[in-house]
Short mmCIF file of C-alpha atoms and ligand atoms in Angstrom, two decimals:
data_model
loop_
_atom_site.label_atom_id
_atom_site.label_comp_id
_atom_site.label_asym_id
_atom_site.label_seq_id
_atom_site.Cartn_x
_atom_site.Cartn_y
_atom_site.Cartn_z
CA UNK A 1 -14.94 -33.12 16.74
CA UNK A 2 -15.22 -29.36 17.25
CA UNK A 3 -12.16 -27.04 16.11
CA UNK A 4 -10.07 -26.15 18.90
CA UNK A 5 -7.15 -24.27 18.55
CA UNK A 6 -3.70 -24.54 20.68
CA UNK A 7 -3.05 -22.28 23.21
CA UNK A 8 0.02 -21.61 21.77
CA UNK A 9 1.45 -17.45 20.69
CA UNK A 10 0.24 -18.08 17.21
CA UNK A 11 -3.32 -19.20 18.10
CA UNK A 12 -4.08 -17.61 21.58
CA UNK A 13 -4.69 -13.94 23.15
CA UNK A 14 -4.56 -11.19 19.96
CA UNK A 15 -3.42 -14.32 17.82
CA UNK A 16 -6.54 -16.25 18.24
CA UNK A 17 -8.34 -16.77 14.94
CA UNK A 18 -11.00 -14.47 14.62
CA UNK A 19 -12.98 -16.65 11.29
CA UNK A 20 -15.17 -13.61 10.86
CA UNK A 21 -16.84 -12.79 7.27
CA UNK A 22 -18.79 -9.70 7.02
CA UNK A 23 -19.80 -6.74 5.41
CA UNK A 24 -20.43 -3.68 7.77
CA UNK A 25 -21.83 0.00 6.24
CA UNK A 26 -21.08 3.07 7.45
CA UNK A 27 -18.29 2.51 10.13
CA UNK A 28 -17.97 5.55 13.21
CA UNK A 29 -16.07 8.09 12.39
CA UNK A 30 -14.64 10.34 15.08
CA UNK A 31 -12.21 13.13 14.06
CA UNK A 32 -12.30 14.49 10.67
CA UNK A 33 -12.04 12.27 7.88
CA UNK A 34 -9.90 13.96 4.96
CA UNK A 35 -12.17 14.50 1.55
CA UNK A 36 -9.48 13.34 -0.98
CA UNK A 37 -9.15 10.15 0.47
CA UNK A 38 -11.48 8.41 -1.93
CA UNK A 39 -10.87 4.43 -2.55
CA UNK A 40 -10.08 1.14 -1.13
CA UNK A 41 -7.48 -0.30 1.08
CA UNK A 42 -7.34 -3.80 0.52
CA UNK A 43 -5.50 -5.90 3.39
CA UNK A 44 -4.62 -9.65 3.61
CA UNK A 45 -3.55 -11.77 6.08
CA UNK A 46 -3.75 -15.32 7.93
CA UNK A 47 -6.69 -16.50 9.91
CA UNK A 48 -6.94 -20.33 10.29
CA UNK A 49 -10.14 -21.85 9.30
CA UNK A 50 -9.38 -24.99 11.26
CA UNK A 51 -7.17 -26.19 14.36
CA UNK A 52 -3.62 -26.82 12.57
CA UNK A 53 -3.24 -30.43 11.84
CA UNK A 54 0.29 -31.46 13.83
CA UNK A 55 -1.31 -29.61 16.93
CA UNK A 56 0.38 -26.49 16.38
CA UNK A 57 2.00 -24.34 13.60
CA UNK A 58 3.46 -21.18 12.57
CA UNK A 59 1.15 -18.16 12.62
CA UNK A 60 2.18 -17.38 9.20
CA UNK A 61 0.59 -20.53 7.78
CA UNK A 62 -3.48 -19.73 8.18
CA UNK A 63 -6.02 -19.38 5.64
CA UNK A 64 -5.89 -16.19 3.48
CA UNK A 65 -8.68 -13.40 4.86
CA UNK A 66 -9.04 -10.19 2.72
CA UNK A 67 -10.21 -7.10 3.93
CA UNK A 68 -11.50 -4.21 2.10
CA UNK A 69 -11.89 -0.64 3.62
CA UNK A 70 -13.97 1.34 1.27
CA UNK A 71 -13.55 5.12 1.58
CA UNK A 72 -16.47 6.74 -0.36
CA UNK A 73 -18.31 10.40 -0.02
CA UNK A 74 -17.23 10.52 3.32
CA UNK A 75 -18.44 7.29 4.88
CA UNK A 76 -16.20 4.10 5.44
CA UNK A 77 -17.38 0.80 4.70
CA UNK A 78 -15.70 -2.56 5.93
CA UNK A 79 -15.89 -5.72 4.00
CA UNK A 80 -13.73 -9.41 4.62
CA UNK A 81 -14.05 -12.61 3.01
CA UNK A 82 -12.20 -15.87 3.03
CA UNK A 83 -10.33 -16.70 -0.06
CA UNK A 84 -11.69 -19.32 -1.35
CA UNK A 85 -8.45 -21.33 -2.08
CA UNK A 86 -8.12 -25.38 -3.30
CA UNK A 87 -7.15 -25.93 -0.27
CA UNK A 88 -9.66 -24.20 2.25
CA UNK A 89 -12.51 -25.80 -0.05
CA UNK A 90 -11.07 -29.28 0.57
CA UNK A 91 -10.98 -28.49 4.09
CA UNK A 92 -14.07 -26.81 4.43
CA UNK A 93 -16.01 -29.89 2.57
CA UNK A 94 -13.67 -32.33 5.12
CA UNK A 95 -14.55 -30.11 8.19
CA UNK A 96 -11.09 -30.59 9.57
CA UNK A 97 -7.89 -29.53 8.55
CA UNK A 98 -6.14 -31.70 5.85
CA UNK A 99 -2.74 -29.86 4.85
CA UNK A 100 0.15 -30.41 7.55
CA UNK A 101 3.10 -28.52 8.51
CA UNK A 102 3.94 -24.80 7.24
CA UNK A 103 5.32 -25.42 3.58
CA UNK A 104 5.95 -29.24 4.48
CA UNK A 105 3.54 -31.66 1.78
CA UNK A 106 5.25 -34.32 3.26
CA UNK A 107 3.15 -33.83 6.53
CA UNK A 108 -0.78 -33.75 4.72
CA UNK A 109 -3.22 -36.22 5.05
CA UNK A 110 -2.67 -38.46 2.03
CA UNK A 111 -6.33 -37.42 0.79
CA UNK A 112 -4.68 -34.00 -0.58
CA UNK A 113 -1.56 -35.43 -2.14
CA UNK A 114 -0.57 -33.36 -5.02
CA UNK A 115 -3.20 -30.74 -4.38
CA UNK A 116 -2.80 -26.75 -4.27
CA UNK A 117 -1.52 -25.91 -0.74
CA UNK A 118 -1.47 -22.14 -1.47
CA UNK A 119 -3.35 -19.98 1.25
CA UNK A 120 -3.22 -16.78 -0.67
CA UNK A 121 -2.64 -15.26 2.63
CA UNK A 122 0.25 -12.40 2.35
CA UNK A 123 -0.37 -9.40 -0.19
CA UNK A 124 -3.07 -8.08 -2.48
CA UNK A 125 -1.84 -6.67 -5.54
CA UNK A 126 -4.00 -4.20 -7.62
CA UNK A 127 -2.61 -4.29 -11.38
CA UNK A 128 -3.77 -4.84 -15.30
CA UNK A 129 -7.52 -4.11 -13.42
CA UNK A 130 -7.20 -7.28 -11.88
CA UNK A 131 -6.95 -7.93 -7.82
CA UNK A 132 -4.35 -10.48 -6.97
CA UNK A 133 -3.74 -12.38 -3.78
CA UNK A 134 -0.50 -13.49 -3.19
CA UNK A 135 1.18 -16.23 -1.07
CA UNK A 136 4.96 -17.11 -2.46
CA UNK A 137 4.93 -20.82 -2.29
CA UNK A 138 2.16 -20.80 -4.82
CA UNK A 139 0.16 -19.07 -7.48
CA UNK A 140 -1.78 -15.92 -7.16
CA UNK A 141 -5.74 -16.06 -6.88
CA UNK A 142 -7.71 -13.45 -8.66
CA UNK A 143 -10.66 -11.59 -6.42
CA UNK A 144 -13.21 -9.84 -7.68
CA UNK A 145 -12.20 -6.08 -6.66
CA UNK A 146 -16.13 -5.05 -5.34
CA UNK A 147 -17.45 -8.52 -3.82
CA UNK A 148 -14.05 -10.24 -2.67
CA UNK A 149 -15.23 -13.21 -4.19
CA UNK A 150 -12.50 -15.77 -5.43
CA UNK A 151 -12.52 -15.94 -9.44
CA UNK A 152 -9.54 -18.82 -9.62
CA UNK A 153 -5.80 -19.19 -9.88
CA UNK A 154 -3.99 -16.86 -11.77
CA UNK A 155 -1.51 -18.16 -13.99
CA UNK A 156 -1.52 -14.91 -16.66
CA UNK A 157 -3.66 -16.43 -19.24
CA UNK A 158 -1.44 -19.74 -19.02
CA UNK A 159 1.79 -18.05 -19.49
CA UNK A 160 3.78 -18.25 -16.42
CA UNK A 161 5.59 -21.49 -16.12
CA UNK A 162 6.83 -21.23 -12.56
CA UNK A 163 4.45 -22.76 -9.74
CA UNK A 164 5.11 -19.78 -7.55
CA UNK A 165 4.82 -16.25 -7.40
CA UNK A 166 6.17 -14.31 -4.70
CA UNK A 167 4.56 -12.20 -2.33
CA UNK A 168 6.15 -8.76 -3.14
CA UNK A 169 6.23 -7.72 -6.60
CA UNK A 170 7.03 -4.08 -7.56
CA UNK A 171 5.02 -1.97 -9.61
CA UNK A 172 7.09 1.11 -11.62
CA UNK A 173 5.15 3.92 -11.28
CA UNK A 174 6.08 5.34 -14.36
CA UNK A 175 5.95 2.46 -17.12
CA UNK A 176 2.85 0.40 -15.25
CA UNK A 177 4.74 -2.68 -15.27
CA UNK A 178 5.06 -5.06 -12.52
CA UNK A 179 8.18 -6.59 -11.90
CA UNK A 180 8.10 -10.09 -9.70
CA UNK A 181 9.81 -13.21 -9.39
CA UNK A 182 9.22 -17.04 -8.79
CA UNK A 183 11.64 -19.22 -6.15
CA UNK A 184 11.80 -22.96 -5.81
CA UNK A 185 10.70 -22.74 -9.11
CA UNK A 186 11.48 -26.67 -9.58
CA UNK A 187 9.73 -27.66 -6.33
CA UNK A 188 10.39 -27.70 -2.70
CA UNK A 189 14.64 -26.44 -1.52
CA UNK A 190 15.49 -25.74 -5.05
CA UNK A 191 17.51 -22.72 -5.65
CA UNK A 192 15.81 -21.94 -9.02
CA UNK A 193 14.44 -18.52 -9.45
CA UNK A 194 12.89 -16.93 -12.14
CA UNK A 195 12.24 -13.02 -12.82
CA UNK A 196 9.02 -12.20 -13.97
CA UNK A 197 7.87 -9.07 -15.55
CA UNK A 198 3.99 -8.39 -16.18
CA UNK A 199 2.82 -5.34 -18.92
CA UNK A 200 0.65 -2.95 -17.53
CA UNK A 201 -1.94 -4.80 -19.42
CA UNK A 202 -1.55 -7.80 -17.15
CA UNK A 203 0.59 -9.81 -19.67
CA UNK A 204 3.62 -11.88 -18.51
CA UNK A 205 6.32 -10.19 -20.73
CA UNK A 206 9.16 -11.97 -19.34
CA UNK A 207 10.06 -14.82 -17.02
CA UNK A 208 14.04 -15.82 -17.19
CA UNK A 209 15.33 -18.33 -14.77
CA UNK A 210 18.52 -18.49 -13.09
CA UNK A 211 20.14 -19.99 -9.82
CA UNK A 212 20.73 -18.25 -6.93
CA UNK A 213 23.64 -19.42 -4.61
CA UNK A 214 21.33 -21.69 -2.25
CA UNK A 215 17.44 -22.23 -1.66
CA UNK A 216 16.52 -19.40 0.67
CA UNK A 217 13.50 -17.52 2.25
CA UNK A 218 13.52 -14.95 -0.62
CA UNK A 219 10.29 -13.26 0.96
CA UNK A 220 11.14 -9.72 -0.88
CA UNK A 221 13.54 -8.43 -3.39
CA UNK A 222 14.18 -4.95 -4.79
CA UNK A 223 13.86 -2.73 -8.21
CA UNK A 224 15.20 0.36 -9.31
CA UNK A 225 14.77 2.53 -12.56
CA UNK A 226 17.86 0.59 -13.66
CA UNK A 227 18.47 -2.41 -11.87
CA UNK A 228 16.96 -5.92 -10.04
CA UNK A 229 18.08 -6.69 -6.94
CA UNK A 230 17.76 -10.58 -5.49
CA UNK A 231 18.51 -10.92 -2.19
CA UNK A 232 19.47 -14.51 -0.70
CA UNK A 233 19.58 -14.64 3.32
CA UNK A 234 20.74 -17.50 5.20
CA UNK A 235 16.88 -19.03 5.95
CA UNK A 236 17.64 -21.76 4.27
CA UNK A 237 15.62 -25.07 2.98
CA UNK A 238 16.73 -28.58 2.86
CA UNK A 239 14.81 -31.19 1.13
CA UNK A 240 15.79 -34.36 3.34
CA UNK A 241 15.03 -32.53 6.13
CA UNK A 242 11.48 -31.14 4.86
CA UNK A 243 10.50 -34.97 3.72
CA UNK A 244 11.48 -36.01 7.12
CA UNK A 245 8.80 -33.88 8.70
CA UNK A 246 11.18 -31.30 9.31
CA UNK A 247 10.72 -27.16 9.17
CA UNK A 248 10.87 -25.92 5.61
CA UNK A 249 13.02 -23.25 6.84
CA UNK A 250 16.23 -23.02 9.40
CA UNK A 251 18.66 -20.36 9.84
CA UNK A 252 21.99 -21.40 9.12
CA UNK A 253 24.39 -18.66 9.49
CA UNK A 254 27.75 -20.67 8.27
CA UNK A 255 26.25 -19.16 4.69
CA UNK A 256 26.99 -15.93 3.80
CA UNK A 257 24.38 -13.80 2.39
CA UNK A 258 24.38 -12.64 -1.23
CA UNK A 259 22.84 -10.07 -3.45
CA UNK A 260 22.18 -10.55 -6.89
CA UNK A 261 22.15 -7.19 -8.99
CA UNK A 262 21.43 -7.24 -12.79
CA UNK A 263 20.54 -4.46 -15.23
CA UNK A 264 16.65 -4.23 -16.06
CA UNK A 265 17.57 -4.15 -19.66
CA UNK A 266 19.97 -7.05 -19.24
CA UNK A 267 19.92 -10.82 -19.11
CA UNK A 268 19.78 -12.92 -15.49
CA UNK A 269 22.85 -14.37 -16.78
CA UNK A 270 24.94 -11.02 -16.42
CA UNK A 271 24.02 -10.85 -12.65
CA UNK A 272 26.42 -9.75 -10.30
CA UNK A 273 26.47 -11.72 -6.60
CA UNK A 274 27.70 -9.52 -4.03
CA UNK A 275 28.50 -11.51 -0.98
CA UNK A 276 27.86 -10.10 2.59
CA UNK A 277 28.37 -11.78 6.00
CA UNK A 278 24.85 -13.54 7.41
CA UNK A 279 21.96 -11.08 8.10
CA UNK A 280 18.09 -11.33 7.22
CA UNK A 281 15.50 -9.25 6.01
CA UNK A 282 11.88 -9.58 5.46
CA UNK A 283 11.16 -6.43 3.65
CA UNK A 284 12.53 -3.87 1.63
CA UNK A 285 11.28 -0.44 1.60
CA UNK A 286 12.60 1.15 -1.71
CA UNK A 287 15.40 1.07 -3.94
CA UNK A 288 17.60 3.46 -6.60
CA UNK A 289 20.74 3.55 -8.44
CA UNK A 290 22.96 6.84 -8.74
CA UNK A 291 25.44 6.08 -11.09
CA UNK A 292 27.48 3.27 -10.07
CA UNK A 293 25.84 2.64 -6.88
CA UNK A 294 22.80 0.64 -6.29
CA UNK A 295 20.96 1.33 -2.92
CA UNK A 296 18.61 -0.77 -1.26
CA UNK A 297 16.74 0.35 1.89
CA UNK A 298 15.28 -2.60 4.27
CA UNK A 299 14.71 -3.63 7.42
CA UNK A 300 18.13 -5.48 8.53
CA UNK A 301 18.66 -7.52 10.68
CA UNK A 302 22.08 -9.29 11.97
CA UNK A 303 20.66 -12.72 12.19
CA UNK A 304 17.07 -14.61 11.77
CA UNK A 305 14.33 -11.80 13.11
CA UNK A 306 11.84 -14.57 13.16
CA UNK A 307 11.68 -16.66 16.45
CA UNK A 308 9.47 -19.56 14.91
CA UNK A 309 12.51 -20.34 12.38
CA UNK A 310 14.69 -22.29 14.34
CA UNK A 311 18.73 -22.24 14.19
CA UNK A 312 20.18 -25.29 12.75
CA UNK A 313 22.52 -25.60 15.40
CA UNK A 314 19.24 -25.05 18.06
CA UNK A 315 20.91 -21.86 19.39
CA UNK A 316 18.07 -20.06 21.19
CA UNK A 317 16.71 -17.00 19.28
CA UNK A 318 18.66 -13.96 20.10
CA UNK A 319 15.68 -10.91 19.93
CA UNK A 320 18.62 -7.93 19.94
CA UNK A 321 20.72 -9.78 16.90
CA UNK A 322 17.21 -10.25 15.29
CA UNK A 323 15.59 -6.73 15.43
CA UNK A 324 15.52 -5.70 12.15
CA UNK A 325 16.91 -1.62 11.35
CA UNK A 326 16.28 0.47 8.58
CA UNK A 327 19.35 0.08 6.84
CA UNK A 328 20.72 1.03 3.35
CA UNK A 329 22.79 -1.28 1.70
CA UNK A 330 25.46 0.22 -0.77
CA UNK A 331 26.56 -2.07 -3.96
CA UNK A 332 29.05 -0.32 -6.13
CA UNK A 333 29.17 -1.71 -9.66
CA UNK A 334 32.49 -0.80 -9.86
CA UNK A 335 33.72 -3.11 -6.74
CA UNK A 336 31.42 -6.26 -6.66
CA UNK A 337 33.50 -7.15 -3.30
CA UNK A 338 32.40 -4.16 -1.35
CA UNK A 339 28.97 -3.59 0.46
CA UNK A 340 28.32 -0.43 2.56
CA UNK A 341 25.86 -0.66 5.45
CA UNK A 342 24.14 2.40 6.86
CA UNK A 343 21.80 2.38 9.47
CA UNK A 344 19.27 4.78 8.22
CA UNK A 345 16.66 4.96 12.00
CA UNK A 346 17.11 4.62 15.32
CA UNK A 347 14.15 2.51 16.43
CA UNK A 348 14.13 -0.98 14.93
CA UNK A 349 10.74 -2.20 13.03
CA UNK A 350 9.29 -3.97 9.73
CA UNK A 351 6.69 -3.30 7.23
CA UNK A 352 8.20 -0.44 5.60
CA UNK A 353 6.61 1.98 2.73
CA UNK A 354 7.06 4.49 0.43
CA UNK A 355 4.53 6.79 -1.47
CA UNK A 356 3.84 4.64 -4.68
CA UNK A 357 4.80 7.48 -6.86
CA UNK A 358 9.01 7.47 -5.43
CA UNK A 359 9.26 3.97 -5.75
CA UNK A 360 12.12 2.98 -7.47
CA UNK A 361 13.64 6.32 -7.09
CA UNK A 362 15.43 8.36 -4.08
CA UNK A 363 12.61 8.82 -1.70
CA UNK A 364 12.46 11.66 0.44
CA UNK A 365 10.10 10.20 3.21
CA UNK A 366 9.71 6.58 4.29
CA UNK A 367 7.26 4.89 6.93
CA UNK A 368 7.52 1.95 8.95
CA UNK A 369 6.05 0.31 11.92
CA UNK A 370 8.35 0.47 14.96
CA UNK A 371 8.98 -1.68 18.14
CA UNK A 372 10.41 -0.07 21.13
CA UNK A 373 11.15 -3.27 23.42
CA UNK A 374 11.34 -1.23 26.42
CA UNK A 375 7.73 -0.61 26.53
CA UNK A 376 5.67 -3.63 27.80
CA UNK A 377 4.89 -5.80 24.74
CA UNK A 378 1.96 -7.22 23.31
CA UNK A 379 1.32 -10.48 21.58
CA UNK A 380 0.20 -9.83 17.78
CA UNK A 381 1.40 -11.17 14.48
CA UNK A 382 3.93 -13.64 13.65
CA UNK A 383 6.55 -12.57 15.96
CA UNK A 384 4.98 -12.27 19.02
CA UNK A 385 5.57 -8.80 19.53
CA UNK A 386 3.11 -6.59 17.96
CA UNK A 387 4.52 -3.08 16.76
CA UNK A 388 4.02 -0.22 19.46
CA UNK A 389 5.14 3.07 17.18
CA UNK A 390 4.43 4.62 13.74
CA UNK A 391 7.24 5.93 12.54
CA UNK A 392 8.45 8.25 9.69
CA UNK A 393 11.84 9.14 8.32
CA UNK A 394 12.90 12.30 6.56
CA UNK A 395 15.98 11.11 4.62
CA UNK A 396 16.79 14.81 3.61
CA UNK A 397 16.87 16.22 6.89
CA UNK A 398 17.29 13.18 8.99
CA UNK A 399 14.45 13.34 11.20
CA UNK A 400 12.70 10.74 12.71
CA UNK A 401 9.31 11.00 14.21
CA UNK A 402 6.72 8.17 15.83
CA UNK A 403 3.19 8.21 16.71
CA UNK A 404 3.10 6.22 20.11
CA UNK A 405 -0.78 6.26 21.32
CA UNK A 406 0.63 4.32 25.11
CA UNK A 407 1.11 0.74 26.27
CA UNK A 408 -1.98 -0.94 25.41
CA UNK A 409 -2.46 0.32 21.42
CA UNK A 410 -0.11 -1.58 18.63
CA UNK A 411 -0.25 -1.04 14.99
CA UNK A 412 -0.38 -3.05 11.57
CA UNK A 413 1.30 -2.34 8.88
CA UNK A 414 0.86 1.51 7.73
CA UNK A 415 0.03 2.29 3.81
CA UNK A 416 0.29 5.43 2.01
CA UNK A 417 -2.22 7.21 0.31
CA UNK A 418 -1.38 9.97 -1.67
CA UNK A 419 -3.57 13.18 -1.26
CA UNK A 420 -6.04 14.05 -4.53
CA UNK A 421 -3.37 16.96 -6.09
CA UNK A 422 -0.19 15.59 -5.04
CA UNK A 423 0.83 18.94 -3.51
CA UNK A 424 1.39 17.64 0.23
CA UNK A 425 2.77 14.40 1.45
CA UNK A 426 -0.54 12.72 1.73
CA UNK A 427 -1.63 10.13 4.73
CA UNK A 428 -1.23 6.93 6.21
CA UNK A 429 -3.74 4.46 7.24
CA UNK A 430 -3.32 1.77 9.72
CA UNK A 431 -5.18 -0.76 11.82
CA UNK A 432 -4.58 0.23 15.65
CA UNK A 433 -5.30 -2.63 17.99
CA UNK A 434 -6.69 -1.79 21.38
CA UNK A 435 -5.57 -4.53 23.83
CA UNK A 436 -7.10 -2.85 26.93
CA UNK A 437 -10.56 -3.33 25.27
CA UNK A 438 -9.91 -5.96 22.67
CA UNK A 439 -11.03 -4.37 19.89
CA UNK A 440 -9.65 -2.54 16.52
CA UNK A 441 -9.63 1.16 15.09
CA UNK A 442 -8.25 2.12 11.99
CA UNK A 443 -6.29 5.84 12.26
CA UNK A 444 -6.06 7.97 9.46
CA UNK A 445 -3.00 10.08 9.73
CA UNK A 446 -1.00 13.03 8.06
CA UNK A 447 2.13 11.44 6.40
CA UNK A 448 3.96 14.48 7.13
CA UNK A 449 3.40 14.50 10.91
CA UNK A 450 2.09 11.29 11.97
CA UNK A 451 3.41 11.68 15.48
CA UNK A 452 0.94 14.53 16.49
CA UNK A 453 -1.99 11.58 16.15
CA UNK A 454 -5.28 10.48 14.36
CA UNK A 455 -7.10 12.96 11.84
CA UNK A 456 -9.90 10.67 12.11
CA UNK A 457 -10.50 7.18 13.66
CA UNK A 458 -12.91 4.89 12.37
CA UNK A 459 -14.12 2.08 14.88
CA UNK A 460 -14.30 -1.42 14.11
CA UNK A 461 -16.72 -3.64 16.31
CA UNK A 462 -14.73 -6.18 16.77
CA UNK A 463 -10.85 -7.42 16.66
CA UNK A 464 -8.91 -7.54 13.80
CA UNK A 465 -6.41 -10.31 13.63
CA UNK A 466 -2.81 -9.12 12.52
CA UNK A 467 -2.74 -8.89 8.73
CA UNK A 468 0.61 -8.96 6.66
CA UNK A 469 0.10 -6.27 3.90
CA UNK A 470 -2.05 -4.08 2.18
CA UNK A 471 -2.59 -1.92 -0.85
CA UNK A 472 -4.41 1.01 -1.35
CA UNK A 473 -6.52 1.73 -5.15
CA UNK A 474 -7.90 5.08 -5.39
CA UNK A 475 -11.04 5.45 -6.73
CA UNK A 476 -9.29 7.31 -9.72
CA UNK A 477 -7.53 3.87 -10.74
CA UNK A 478 -10.51 2.20 -10.91
CA UNK A 479 -12.73 4.70 -13.00
FE1 LIG B 501 5.72 -9.39 3.74
#
């Protein structure tokens, strides 16, 4: 039987699988491409090769596809490949899906019991001379940075003992260390977490386990120059439910949220847990310590922001309460009972970023993809509403500016590119999806003034499915 995808939000319209692998040289460009953008933008997202085994599934379950957008000598080349995961290879051999519901191995075909379910669909990371494709429920895959060929599973030369490696590690711009963590280290729905640190040359130098207050969807964490902050929000896992074929994650606001704060030069056993009312954030923009105050800037919602995750009491999804706003959580190390919460920008959104050089210190500027719900929304990505603004926040002046290119254009995650000598604010790159023509462009913006519109627009010859995350690797880093 041929593959036929369900006509659900995750698989139809702009979310319809694309399943293209391609090499395109010299893409057409309108406008002026800044000459100091020289390097490669890697992006990863899900694009299911086969229709889901159970008839439907979450958007986030798709097979990982990596694309590279290479800027060289005023020309732009595009390449896209599936990550050849064990899962994909097994399904391609069978000609159909073999793995069941999202993060539920108990729903798999018996023929793949005990095999690697990882999709490598979330984040590309360049570190220690290696390009890794991450998915938080499994180990990274290493890829060739030029051909995008899959080289194999990366467990850091056998040093990493945990079976998972979360998708949002933090690169220290001063030391070159990569801070990361693993969760569900003892299997599905366990609360075991491991702090991991990778040296600049790619060796795992720390892996220290601890127990979180409960098993939770720990998608991101935060690192400052002095501290590491683990975030535990009440999107929870339960092994009995998973074994019975139920969802891995359920929102349970009978539980409080927690932030575990430890010193970078300390031990996990010294972690201080701050307790907060229920809330949820997928993504951290940045974090910094000033004296006894540890600040984490993140896109925070009052409750579960992902409509694909059900409420434990079957309460309907609440888009207002689930809207994430850029928020500063301030933890006072002298008072572990109090957490200050400050809203930093007026428009909800997600996919926050700062210049790589600003990471772990107080940033002057930050960027994110905004969603003005008063504008006609387009399907796109996991939540059913694609971002319709690209936002810039100046934290010194408080100024908020945003780019909007009309009701039929939505944006994927913006990525910051530094200018060649660091004298200016640099650039932003983002995929702009044109819904009226079912096509995608790449817009190049001045990071200082994204609201003024593209400096250059790069035209792709087809629609790109929404990716999750990207990373910029300048040609200087590769030379
Ligand atoms: Fe993410």
